[in-house]
């Protein structure tokens, strides 16, 4: 009896695998989509591509780099764009990432749309200026026990134009049987230094890209990235500013504040940085120094799990409580938040409760 069940199970498994293989072969060899036209932004750009690849890959082959932090696996939702015609039906992978409004407007995950026929799509204009860069690791230095600063000296192109607050996508190389992936990191350096970029990278346990950066990547090694991406940036108003960051969420705020100094923007700015203990703090001396030279700038680090008997004389407690204590009324302010989704959601709740309109809160969630 058991033997018959095993034989039947084996038969079903082999049949299933054979059918799956045949489907893949059919997709690759029998179905020939031929050449397809992709019309972008109402004919502003026209591409002719070989059908069969994803829209994300087809655009990248033509040097149009759509953000894609998960490397096309359908799990980051960074690669959204509008498909106005020819995109076929929404796949089950896309379902959870698309709101009703987005569906109505033809928004799709470009990594899940296959180019099978002519397409009409719409992408933000600024993505036309995103490039693929190659550079050399100038240095890799520890900032804390799990965050490093990486400086990439640009080789080709030799300089980058970006706005403080934007991010790039670093390509990891294949190593120890792990595939190459792309991961998003905010630029920590300032636009005025356009021959190199600095990144603050936190080690994610078992993360493919961060493990590669920490364990494999060496100074002097060549690297590649695409960018710049993102809308997180200083607004063009005079409102006083509250910045809140945690961990490697420091990077875009660090860039924005020093860029304000470079551009002589003197808006009253208070920067709250949340960490667990003193071991998680970095750029402390540099930020204290900025406080001394910039009368409009205040830096408030706050520790949530520092031992009570330590020599720490600064703020203690959750960053949200510390912000509330300093700013019971935020109705005049704008906020710039950068950190984990949990931290950002908690900060948005506290700031709106203190009177800040939601459209005055800009954030960059690190997932
Ligand atoms: S690239 Fe991540 S969801 Fe498409």
mmCIF file with all atom_site columns, C-alpha atoms and ligand atoms in Angstrom, residues 56 67-80 97 109-112, ligand 1:
data_model
loop_
_atom_site.group_PDB
_atom_site.id
_atom_site.type_symbol
_atom_site.label_atom_id
_atom_site.label_alt_id
_atom_site.label_comp_id
_atom_site.label_asym_id
_atom_site.label_entity_id
_atom_site.label_seq_id
_atom_site.pdbx_PDB_ins_code
_atom_site.Cartn_x
_atom_site.Cartn_y
_atom_site.Cartn_z
_atom_site.occupancy
_atom_site.B_iso_or_equiv
_atom_site.pdbx_formal_charge
_atom_site.auth_seq_id
_atom_site.auth_comp_id
_atom_site.auth_asym_id
_atom_site.auth_atom_id
_atom_site.pdbx_PDB_model_num
ATOM   1  C  CA  . UNK A 1 56  ? 11.800 46.629 -16.171 1.00 0.00 ? 56  UNK A CA  1
ATOM   2  C  CA  . UNK A 1 67  ? 13.989 51.953 -9.209  1.00 0.00 ? 67  UNK A CA  1
ATOM   3  C  CA  . UNK A 1 68  ? 14.033 48.252 -8.263  1.00 0.00 ? 68  UNK A CA  1
ATOM   4  C  CA  . UNK A 1 69  ? 15.285 47.582 -4.756  1.00 0.00 ? 69  UNK A CA  1
ATOM   5  C  CA  . UNK A 1 70  ? 14.271 43.893 -4.792  1.00 0.00 ? 70  UNK A CA  1
ATOM   6  C  CA  . UNK A 1 71  ? 15.958 43.169 -8.120  1.00 0.00 ? 71  UNK A CA  1
ATOM   7  C  CA  . UNK A 1 72  ? 12.686 42.430 -9.921  1.00 0.00 ? 72  UNK A CA  1
ATOM   8  C  CA  . UNK A 1 73  ? 11.237 39.875 -7.504  1.00 0.00 ? 73  UNK A CA  1
ATOM   9  C  CA  . UNK A 1 74  ? 8.004  41.776 -6.986  1.00 0.00 ? 74  UNK A CA  1
ATOM   10 C  CA  . UNK A 1 75  ? 8.522  42.530 -3.315  1.00 0.00 ? 75  UNK A CA  1
ATOM   11 C  CA  . UNK A 1 76  ? 9.627  46.182 -3.055  1.00 0.00 ? 76  UNK A CA  1
ATOM   12 C  CA  . UNK A 1 77  ? 7.026  47.973 -5.226  1.00 0.00 ? 77  UNK A CA  1
ATOM   13 C  CA  . UNK A 1 78  ? 9.681  50.570 -6.152  1.00 0.00 ? 78  UNK A CA  1
ATOM   14 C  CA  . UNK A 1 79  ? 9.282  49.816 -9.869  1.00 0.00 ? 79  UNK A CA  1
ATOM   15 C  CA  . UNK A 1 80  ? 5.764  51.209 -10.307 1.00 0.00 ? 80  UNK A CA  1
ATOM   16 C  CA  . UNK A 1 97  ? 0.939  46.528 -3.937  1.00 0.00 ? 97  UNK A CA  1
ATOM   17 C  CA  . UNK A 1 109 ? 4.941  46.839 -11.212 1.00 0.00 ? 109 UNK A CA  1
ATOM   18 C  CA  . UNK A 1 110 ? 7.245  47.023 -14.227 1.00 0.00 ? 110 UNK A CA  1
ATOM   19 C  CA  . UNK A 1 111 ? 9.163  43.943 -13.067 1.00 0.00 ? 111 UNK A CA  1
ATOM   20 C  CA  . UNK A 1 112 ? 5.966  41.880 -13.392 1.00 0.00 ? 112 UNK A CA  1
HETATM 21 S  S1  . LIG B 2 .   ? 11.551 45.643 -8.667  1.00 0.00 ? 1   LIG B S1  1
HETATM 22 FE FE1 . LIG B 2 .   ? 10.819 45.301 -6.692  1.00 0.00 ? 1   LIG B FE1 1
HETATM 23 S  S2  . LIG B 2 .   ? 8.696  45.041 -7.006  1.00 0.00 ? 1   LIG B S2  1
HETATM 24 FE FE2 . LIG B 2 .   ? 9.444  45.367 -8.988  1.00 0.00 ? 1   LIG B FE2 1
#
